[in-house]
Each structure stands twice: as structure tokens, then as C-alpha cells.
Coordinates of C-alpha atoms in Angstrom, one line a residue:
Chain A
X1 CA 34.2 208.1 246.4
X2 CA 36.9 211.1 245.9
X3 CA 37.0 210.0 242.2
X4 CA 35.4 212.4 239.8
X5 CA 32.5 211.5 237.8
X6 CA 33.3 212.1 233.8
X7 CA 30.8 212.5 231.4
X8 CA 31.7 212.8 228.1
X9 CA 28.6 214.4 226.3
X10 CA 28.2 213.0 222.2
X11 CA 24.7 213.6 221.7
X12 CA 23.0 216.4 221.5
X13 CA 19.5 215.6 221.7
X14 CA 17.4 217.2 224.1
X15 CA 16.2 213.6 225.9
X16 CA 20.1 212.5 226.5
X17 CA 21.3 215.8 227.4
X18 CA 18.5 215.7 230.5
X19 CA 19.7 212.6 231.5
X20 CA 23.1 213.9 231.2
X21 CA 22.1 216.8 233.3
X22 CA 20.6 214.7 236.0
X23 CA 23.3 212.1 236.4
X24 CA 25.5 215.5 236.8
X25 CA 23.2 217.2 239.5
X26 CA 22.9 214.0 241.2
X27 CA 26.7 213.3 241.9
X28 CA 27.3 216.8 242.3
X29 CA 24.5 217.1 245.1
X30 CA 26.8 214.0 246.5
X31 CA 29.3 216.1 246.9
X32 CA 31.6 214.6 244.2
X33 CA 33.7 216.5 241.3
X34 CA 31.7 216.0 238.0
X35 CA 34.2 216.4 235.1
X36 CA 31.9 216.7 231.5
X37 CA 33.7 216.8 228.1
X38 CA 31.4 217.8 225.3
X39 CA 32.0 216.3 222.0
X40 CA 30.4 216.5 218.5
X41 CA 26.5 217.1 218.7
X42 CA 26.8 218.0 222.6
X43 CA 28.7 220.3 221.8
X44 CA 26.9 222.3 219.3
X45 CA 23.9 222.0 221.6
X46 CA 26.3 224.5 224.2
X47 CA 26.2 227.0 221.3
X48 CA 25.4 230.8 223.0
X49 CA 22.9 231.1 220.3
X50 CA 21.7 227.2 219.9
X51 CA 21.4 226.4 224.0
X52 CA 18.0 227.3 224.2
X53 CA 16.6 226.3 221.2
X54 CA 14.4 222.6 221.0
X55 CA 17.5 220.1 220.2
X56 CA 14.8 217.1 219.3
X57 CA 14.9 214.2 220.6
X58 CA 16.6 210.7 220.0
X59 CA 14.2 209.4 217.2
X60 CA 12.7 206.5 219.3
X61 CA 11.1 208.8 221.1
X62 CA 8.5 209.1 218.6
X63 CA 5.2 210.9 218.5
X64 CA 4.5 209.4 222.2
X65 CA 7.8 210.0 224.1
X66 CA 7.1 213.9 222.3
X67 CA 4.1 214.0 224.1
X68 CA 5.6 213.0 227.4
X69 CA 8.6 215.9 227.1
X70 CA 6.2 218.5 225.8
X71 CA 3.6 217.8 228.9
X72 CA 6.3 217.7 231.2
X73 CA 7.9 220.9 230.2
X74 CA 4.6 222.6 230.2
X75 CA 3.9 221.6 233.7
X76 CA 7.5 223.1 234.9
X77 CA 9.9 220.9 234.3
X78 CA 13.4 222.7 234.8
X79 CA 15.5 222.1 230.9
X80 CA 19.5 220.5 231.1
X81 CA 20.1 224.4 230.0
X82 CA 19.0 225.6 233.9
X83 CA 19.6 221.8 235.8
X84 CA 23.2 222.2 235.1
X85 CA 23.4 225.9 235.8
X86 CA 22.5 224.5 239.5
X87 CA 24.2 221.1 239.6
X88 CA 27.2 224.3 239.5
X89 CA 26.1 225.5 242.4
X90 CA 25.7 222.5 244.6
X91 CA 29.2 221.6 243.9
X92 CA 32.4 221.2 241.8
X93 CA 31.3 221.2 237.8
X94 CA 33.8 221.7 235.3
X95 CA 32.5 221.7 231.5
X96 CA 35.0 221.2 228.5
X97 CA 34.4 221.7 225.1
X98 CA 36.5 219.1 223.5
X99 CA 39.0 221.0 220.9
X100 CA 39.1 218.6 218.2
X101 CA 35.6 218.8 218.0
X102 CA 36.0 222.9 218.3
X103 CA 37.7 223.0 215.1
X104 CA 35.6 220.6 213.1
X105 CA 32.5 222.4 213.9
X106 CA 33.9 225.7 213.1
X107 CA 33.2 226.8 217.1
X108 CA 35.5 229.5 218.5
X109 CA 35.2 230.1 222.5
X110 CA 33.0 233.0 222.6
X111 CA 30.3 231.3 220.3
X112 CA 30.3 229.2 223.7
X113 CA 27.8 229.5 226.3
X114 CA 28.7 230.8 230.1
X115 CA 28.2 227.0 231.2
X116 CA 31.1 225.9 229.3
X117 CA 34.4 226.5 231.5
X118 CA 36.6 226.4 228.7
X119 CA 38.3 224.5 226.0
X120 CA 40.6 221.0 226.6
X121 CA 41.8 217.7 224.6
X122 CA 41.4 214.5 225.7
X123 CA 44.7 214.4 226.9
X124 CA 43.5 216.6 229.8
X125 CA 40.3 214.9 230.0
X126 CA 42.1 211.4 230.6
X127 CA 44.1 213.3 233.4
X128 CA 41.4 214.9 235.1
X129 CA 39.3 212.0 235.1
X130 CA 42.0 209.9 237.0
X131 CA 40.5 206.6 237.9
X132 CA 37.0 207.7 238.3
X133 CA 33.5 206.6 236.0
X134 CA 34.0 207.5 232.5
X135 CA 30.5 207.4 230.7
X136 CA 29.6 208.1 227.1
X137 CA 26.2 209.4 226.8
Chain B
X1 CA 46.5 204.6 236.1
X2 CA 47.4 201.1 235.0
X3 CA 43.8 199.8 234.6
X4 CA 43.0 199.4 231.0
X5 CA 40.7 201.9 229.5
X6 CA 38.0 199.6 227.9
X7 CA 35.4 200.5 225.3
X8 CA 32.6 198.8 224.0
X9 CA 31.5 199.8 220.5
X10 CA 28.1 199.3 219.5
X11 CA 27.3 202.2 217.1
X12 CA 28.9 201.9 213.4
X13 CA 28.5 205.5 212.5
X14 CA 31.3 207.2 211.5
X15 CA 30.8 210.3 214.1
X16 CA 30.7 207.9 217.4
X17 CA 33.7 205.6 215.6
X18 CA 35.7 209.0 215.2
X19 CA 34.9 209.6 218.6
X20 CA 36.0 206.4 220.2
X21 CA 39.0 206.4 218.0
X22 CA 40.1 209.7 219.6
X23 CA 39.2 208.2 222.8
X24 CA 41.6 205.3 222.4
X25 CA 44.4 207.4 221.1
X26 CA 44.4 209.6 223.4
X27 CA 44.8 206.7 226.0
X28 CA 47.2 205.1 224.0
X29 CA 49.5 208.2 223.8
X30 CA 49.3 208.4 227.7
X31 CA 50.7 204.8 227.8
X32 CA 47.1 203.2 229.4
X33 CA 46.3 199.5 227.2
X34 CA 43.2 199.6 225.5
X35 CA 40.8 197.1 224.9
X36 CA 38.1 197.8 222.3
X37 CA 34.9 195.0 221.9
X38 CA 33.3 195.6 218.8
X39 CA 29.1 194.5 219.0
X40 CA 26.7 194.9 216.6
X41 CA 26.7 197.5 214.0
X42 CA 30.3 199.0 215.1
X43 CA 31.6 195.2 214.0
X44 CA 29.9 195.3 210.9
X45 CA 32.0 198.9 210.4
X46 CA 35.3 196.6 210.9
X47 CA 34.3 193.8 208.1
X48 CA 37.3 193.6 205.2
X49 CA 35.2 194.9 202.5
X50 CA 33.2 197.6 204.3
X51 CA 35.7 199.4 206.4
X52 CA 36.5 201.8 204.1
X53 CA 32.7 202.8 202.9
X54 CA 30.8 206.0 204.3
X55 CA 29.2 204.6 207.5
X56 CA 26.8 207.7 207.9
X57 CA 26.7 210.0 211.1
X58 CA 24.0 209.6 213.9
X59 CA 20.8 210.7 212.6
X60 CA 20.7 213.8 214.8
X61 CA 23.5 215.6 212.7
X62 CA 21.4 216.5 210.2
X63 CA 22.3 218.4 206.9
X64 CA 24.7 221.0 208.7
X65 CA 26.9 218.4 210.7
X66 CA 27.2 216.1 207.5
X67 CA 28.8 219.1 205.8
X68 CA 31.2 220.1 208.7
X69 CA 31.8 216.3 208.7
X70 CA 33.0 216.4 205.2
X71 CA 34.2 220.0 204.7
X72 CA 37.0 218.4 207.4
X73 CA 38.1 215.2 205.7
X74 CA 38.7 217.3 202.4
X75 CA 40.6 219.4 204.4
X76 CA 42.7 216.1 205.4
X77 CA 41.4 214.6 208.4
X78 CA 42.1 211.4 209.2
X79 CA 39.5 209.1 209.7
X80 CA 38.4 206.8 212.7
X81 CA 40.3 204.0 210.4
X82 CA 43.6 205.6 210.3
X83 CA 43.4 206.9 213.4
X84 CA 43.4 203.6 215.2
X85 CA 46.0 202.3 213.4
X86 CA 48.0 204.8 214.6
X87 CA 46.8 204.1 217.8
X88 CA 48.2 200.7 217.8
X89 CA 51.7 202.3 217.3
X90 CA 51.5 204.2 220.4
X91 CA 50.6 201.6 222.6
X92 CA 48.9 198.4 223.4
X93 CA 45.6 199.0 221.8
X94 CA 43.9 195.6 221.7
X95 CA 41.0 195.2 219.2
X96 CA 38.1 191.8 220.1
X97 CA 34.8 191.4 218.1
X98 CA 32.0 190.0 220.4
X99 CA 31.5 186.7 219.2
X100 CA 27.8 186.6 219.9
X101 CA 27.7 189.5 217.1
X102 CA 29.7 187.4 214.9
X103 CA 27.0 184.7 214.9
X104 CA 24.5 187.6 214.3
X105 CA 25.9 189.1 211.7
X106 CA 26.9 186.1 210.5
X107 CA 30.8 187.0 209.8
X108 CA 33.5 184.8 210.1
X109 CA 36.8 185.7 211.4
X110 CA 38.9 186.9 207.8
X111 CA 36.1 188.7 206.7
X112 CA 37.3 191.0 209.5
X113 CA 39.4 194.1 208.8
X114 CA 43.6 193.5 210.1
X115 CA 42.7 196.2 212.6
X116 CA 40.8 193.0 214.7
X117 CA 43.0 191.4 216.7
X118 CA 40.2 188.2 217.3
X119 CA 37.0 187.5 218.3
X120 CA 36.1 186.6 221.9
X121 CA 32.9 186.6 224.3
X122 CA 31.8 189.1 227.0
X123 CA 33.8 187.2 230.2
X124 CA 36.7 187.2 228.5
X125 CA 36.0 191.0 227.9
X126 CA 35.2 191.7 231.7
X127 CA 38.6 189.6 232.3
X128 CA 40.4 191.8 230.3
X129 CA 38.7 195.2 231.7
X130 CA 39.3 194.0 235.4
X131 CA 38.8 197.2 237.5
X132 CA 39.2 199.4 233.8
X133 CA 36.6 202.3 233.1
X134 CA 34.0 200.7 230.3
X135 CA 33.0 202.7 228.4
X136 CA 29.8 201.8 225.8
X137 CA 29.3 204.4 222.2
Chain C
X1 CA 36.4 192.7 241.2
X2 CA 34.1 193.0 244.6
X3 CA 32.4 196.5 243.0
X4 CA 29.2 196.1 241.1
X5 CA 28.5 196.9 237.7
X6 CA 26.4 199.6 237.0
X7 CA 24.4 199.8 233.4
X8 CA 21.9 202.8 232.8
X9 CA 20.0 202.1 230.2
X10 CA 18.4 204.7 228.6
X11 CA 18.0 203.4 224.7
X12 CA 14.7 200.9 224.5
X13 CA 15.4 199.8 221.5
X14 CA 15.9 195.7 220.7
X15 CA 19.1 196.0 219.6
X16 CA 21.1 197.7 222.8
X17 CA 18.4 196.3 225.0
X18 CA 20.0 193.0 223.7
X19 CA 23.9 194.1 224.2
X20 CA 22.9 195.3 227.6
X21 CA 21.2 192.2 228.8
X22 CA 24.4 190.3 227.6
X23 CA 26.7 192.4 229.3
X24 CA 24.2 191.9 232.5
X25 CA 24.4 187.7 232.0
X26 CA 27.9 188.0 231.5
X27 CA 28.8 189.9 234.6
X28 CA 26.5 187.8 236.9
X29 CA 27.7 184.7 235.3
X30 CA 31.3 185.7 236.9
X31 CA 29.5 186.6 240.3
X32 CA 29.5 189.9 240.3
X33 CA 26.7 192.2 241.4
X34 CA 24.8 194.3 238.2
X35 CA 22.5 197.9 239.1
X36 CA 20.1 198.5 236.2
X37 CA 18.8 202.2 236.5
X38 CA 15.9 202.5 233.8
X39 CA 15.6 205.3 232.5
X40 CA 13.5 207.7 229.6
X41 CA 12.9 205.1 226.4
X42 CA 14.3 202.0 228.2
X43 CA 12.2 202.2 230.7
X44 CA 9.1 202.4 228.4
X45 CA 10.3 199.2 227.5
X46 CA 9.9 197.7 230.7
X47 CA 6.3 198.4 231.1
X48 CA 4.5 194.8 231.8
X49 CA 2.4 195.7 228.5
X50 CA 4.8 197.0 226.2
X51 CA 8.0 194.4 227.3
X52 CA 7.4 191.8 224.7
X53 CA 6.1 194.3 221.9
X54 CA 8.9 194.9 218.9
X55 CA 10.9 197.8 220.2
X56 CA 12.9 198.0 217.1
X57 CA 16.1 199.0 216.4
X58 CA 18.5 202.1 216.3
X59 CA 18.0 203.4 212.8
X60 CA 21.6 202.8 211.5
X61 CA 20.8 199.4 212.1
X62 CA 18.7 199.2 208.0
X63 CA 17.2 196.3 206.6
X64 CA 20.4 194.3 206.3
X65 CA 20.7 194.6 210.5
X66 CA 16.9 194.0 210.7
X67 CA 17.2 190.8 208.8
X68 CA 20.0 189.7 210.4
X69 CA 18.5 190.1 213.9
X70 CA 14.7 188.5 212.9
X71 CA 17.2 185.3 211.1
X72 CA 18.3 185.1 214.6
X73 CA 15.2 185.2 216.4
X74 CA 13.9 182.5 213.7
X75 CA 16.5 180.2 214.7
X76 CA 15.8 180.5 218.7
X77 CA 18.1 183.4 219.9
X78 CA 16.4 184.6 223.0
X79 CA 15.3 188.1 223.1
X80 CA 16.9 190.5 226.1
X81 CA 13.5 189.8 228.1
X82 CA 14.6 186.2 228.5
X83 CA 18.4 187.1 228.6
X84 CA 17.5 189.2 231.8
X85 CA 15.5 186.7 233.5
X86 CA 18.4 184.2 233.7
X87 CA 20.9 186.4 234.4
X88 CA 18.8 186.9 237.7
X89 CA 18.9 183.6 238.3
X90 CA 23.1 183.2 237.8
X91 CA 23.6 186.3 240.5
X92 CA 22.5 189.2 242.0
X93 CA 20.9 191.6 239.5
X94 CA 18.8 194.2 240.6
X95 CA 16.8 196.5 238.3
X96 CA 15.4 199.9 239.2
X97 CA 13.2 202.3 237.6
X98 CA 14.6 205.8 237.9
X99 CA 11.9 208.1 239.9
X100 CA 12.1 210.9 237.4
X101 CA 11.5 209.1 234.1
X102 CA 8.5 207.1 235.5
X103 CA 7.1 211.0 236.2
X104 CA 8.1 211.6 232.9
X105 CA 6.3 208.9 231.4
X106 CA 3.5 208.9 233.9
X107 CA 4.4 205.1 234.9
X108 CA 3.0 203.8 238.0
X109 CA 4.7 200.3 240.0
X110 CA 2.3 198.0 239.2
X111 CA 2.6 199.1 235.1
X112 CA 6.3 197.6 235.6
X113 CA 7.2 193.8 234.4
X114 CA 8.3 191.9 237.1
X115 CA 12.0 192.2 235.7
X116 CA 11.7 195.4 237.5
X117 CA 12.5 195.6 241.4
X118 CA 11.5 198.8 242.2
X119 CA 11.7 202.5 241.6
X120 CA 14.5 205.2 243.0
X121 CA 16.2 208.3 242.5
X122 CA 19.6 208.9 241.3
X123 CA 21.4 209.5 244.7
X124 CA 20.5 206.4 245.9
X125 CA 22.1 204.9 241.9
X126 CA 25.3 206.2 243.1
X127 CA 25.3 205.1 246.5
X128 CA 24.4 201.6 245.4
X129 CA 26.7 201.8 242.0
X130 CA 30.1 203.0 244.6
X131 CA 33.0 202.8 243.2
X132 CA 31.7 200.4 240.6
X133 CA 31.6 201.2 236.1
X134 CA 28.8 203.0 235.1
X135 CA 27.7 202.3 231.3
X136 CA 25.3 204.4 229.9
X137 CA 23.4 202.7 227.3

């Protein structure tokens, strides 16, 4: 696999963004380029001031899946915020905001946090991602 | 790249149709076909009569992403709507409900918005996609 | 199309449950191989005592998309669970919990239905998923 993985981030719930951040560290620690574009409610979630806040979670998570995040986190569990500050370390990460989604949020680049790599359109996206994964999360 | 780009809409919220729209355009502008398979709740955003109606944002926006969402289409945005249309201009954008939704839903074929070019089922989808990135919002 | 398909499924409500277990029918029916990684709220779904529970549906679904999916059920539509178990029968589909969201959810093997091969991590999802799609769902 030389192809890069793509992730283009929508939500920005706490639950998805994990995932997110998994499926990132995961290829990464594979050795392979991990290309993530963040869109809409992902990308408010990379806000300097937002990042560390609780994002909630997808709302069939419910009282329960709460529970589960909440004990987990307690006991140690590492955040998306710090798994993709290392998934950058163990190899190639590049994060884009998306720009369309830049304007209609009102972001400018330095409201961004230090994880985000800059600012792109999906024009640049589609060329970066060549012929490898694309997934929506 | 001359595998299609291929995207399976689910959601029928106006924040994930915007973003899928951009997706496709953006392919579309880059000469890659596009075929778009409409399931569920994204189909019933593509019925005749309801195209046109607000289709709500993911619950997750909350009271501050509504008003982004709106302050930009007073400003002039185009919507997910006209965005595909002009997506079909630039290149061979290719627009299938799921016919399994169909029966769920229980449309039939002209209660479907011009933008559907026909319904078909998921192997005709995977024949169409070939070796294609799918992509599911 | 020798690569596999490759569907995480991370959403455990009825309604995606039910587009991903088409989409997993539809590819085995055309022979090729399907990876289902469970994870976080999908995976809770797959527990042997929770499987045939009413999972619901995504919120924008409302009580038109709710009585549209019960009329189905009423006439005979078969849920995902039973959608799943055939498409194991038309070709190779293998379905994995993901390590992490069993810890997560403090799931052990046995809690799984027997839809559910086994448990791994995600390196071993992207050795087995190659050069395949990935859809996140």
C-alpha cells in the first residue's frame, strides 16, 4: 500500500473523532501517509480554544455509551486531541482544514490549533489523495 | 485517476448534502465521473416536492452552527441543490436512488427530483464503482 | 475486483445497520470478500443480548422515517440481523470486533452474537482490508 489513507473529518463529536484518531494512528504506525481534511463540525472541534473542551457525543450514545467514555477517560485513556499529536510522530500526518468550510464558520488560520497543518480545497484534497481510501467519518 | 469517485448518501441533512455536493464537484471539475446512490433519508431529500425545503443540520451543530449555516446562505451561498446541478455541467456526475429505499419510502420514480438520473439496486451500484473510492455520508 | 470490501461500522442504529448489511449482501452476492470492523455503538449492537432489541434510528430519520421503516417490517422486510446472516452464506464475510471498543464498552467474546467472528486490532483491519474501499458507517 503506497496509497495514502484520506479521512475527511465531518463530525465533530468526541466518539467519531476517537475513531477518527485511531484509524489515523493505526495506518500511520503502518507506515502509510494519512491525508485528513476536516470539514464542518470537525473542524470547529480543531478550534485552539475549542480542542480541549468535551465535544459530546453522537446522540445514540446515550446515558450508557456516556458512562463507558467517562470511565474510560478516568482510567487513562489518551483523548483524539493527544492520539493524533502521536499518530504525527510515528509517521507522515498531514491535517487540512477545508477552506470552504474556513469561511462559513468564520475561522481564520490562527484560531486553528498546532495539529492543523494548514488550509486546502478539495481540489487539493482529490490530488493528494490519488487513488488511495477515501472515508467520510 | 480514471476510477469513478462514488458516494453513497445516506444522511438527508442539509450540512452532510452540502458536503457531498462539494465533494462531487470538486471531482467533477477535475474530470473524475461521479456516481452518487441515494439511500434512505438522503433520497427522501431528492423527492420533487421536498427538495427545496430546510432539511435540518446534524444534531451536533447546535444553535451556533445553524446560525453560521444561515448567516452564509443570506450572504448568497449556493445550496447542495444548485451545487450539483452545476456539477452535472462540469462532468459526468451520475445521480441512482437505491431501489430498496424506494420501496421503503415508498416513492415512485417521478416523485423524484430531475437531479435523479434513475433508480437502481446495490450490484448495479458496485458495477458502476468498480475499483472507485466509496465513499458513505 | 479481487480486493475486499471493507465497511466499519461504527453507527448501531437500525437504519445504517440496515444500509450496511445491504451493501454486505450485495458485495458477497457478486463474490467478493467483505471485512466488518465493529466498532463503538455498532458494536453494542452486536452483543448476543442486545442484537435483536430496537436499536432505533438516526434522529433525522422523525416519525415519518419511523413509520415508514415499522410498515416495512410489518409487511416481512428482514431486519440487518437476518440480512447478515445470508450474506454469510452467498460469500466470504467476516466480522470483527475492534479490540479497543470492546475495552471501551467492557465486552467480553462470549457477550458477542454469533454474527461476530472474532475480536482484533486495527493493524491487523488494514492488513486484511489491503488495497480494498474502506466505508465508514
Amino acid at each position: 500500500m503506497d496509497e495514502p489513507l484520506n479521512l475527511v473529518l465531518f463530525s465533530g463529536t468526541d466518539d467519531r473523532l476517537q475513531a477518527a484518531a485511531v484509524l489515523t494512528a493505526g495506518a500511520a504506525a503502518l507506515g502509510r501517509p494519512v491525508n485528513v481534511f476536516l470539514q464542518y463540525w470537525a473542524l470547529d472541534a480543531f478550534r485552539r480554544d475549542h480542542i480541549d473542551r468535551d465535544h459530546g457525543l453522537a446522540p445514540e450514545a446515550g446515558t450508557e455509551g456516556r458512562e463507558h467514555v467517562d470511565h474510560l477517560r478516568q482510567a487513562g485513556q489518551v483523548g483524539w486531541q493527544e492520539v493524533l499529536r502521536q499518530a504525527k510522530e510515528l509517521g507522515p500526518v498531514d491535517i487540512q482544514a477545508c477552506s470552504l468550510s474556513m469561511d462559513l464558520l468564520g475561522i481564520e488560520e490562527p484560531d486553528l490549533d498546532p495539529l492543523v497543518d494548514g488550509v486546502e480545497g478539495v481540489t487539493a484534497f482529490y490530488l493528494n489523495a490519488g487513488a488511495g481510501q477515501v472515508v467520510f467519518i
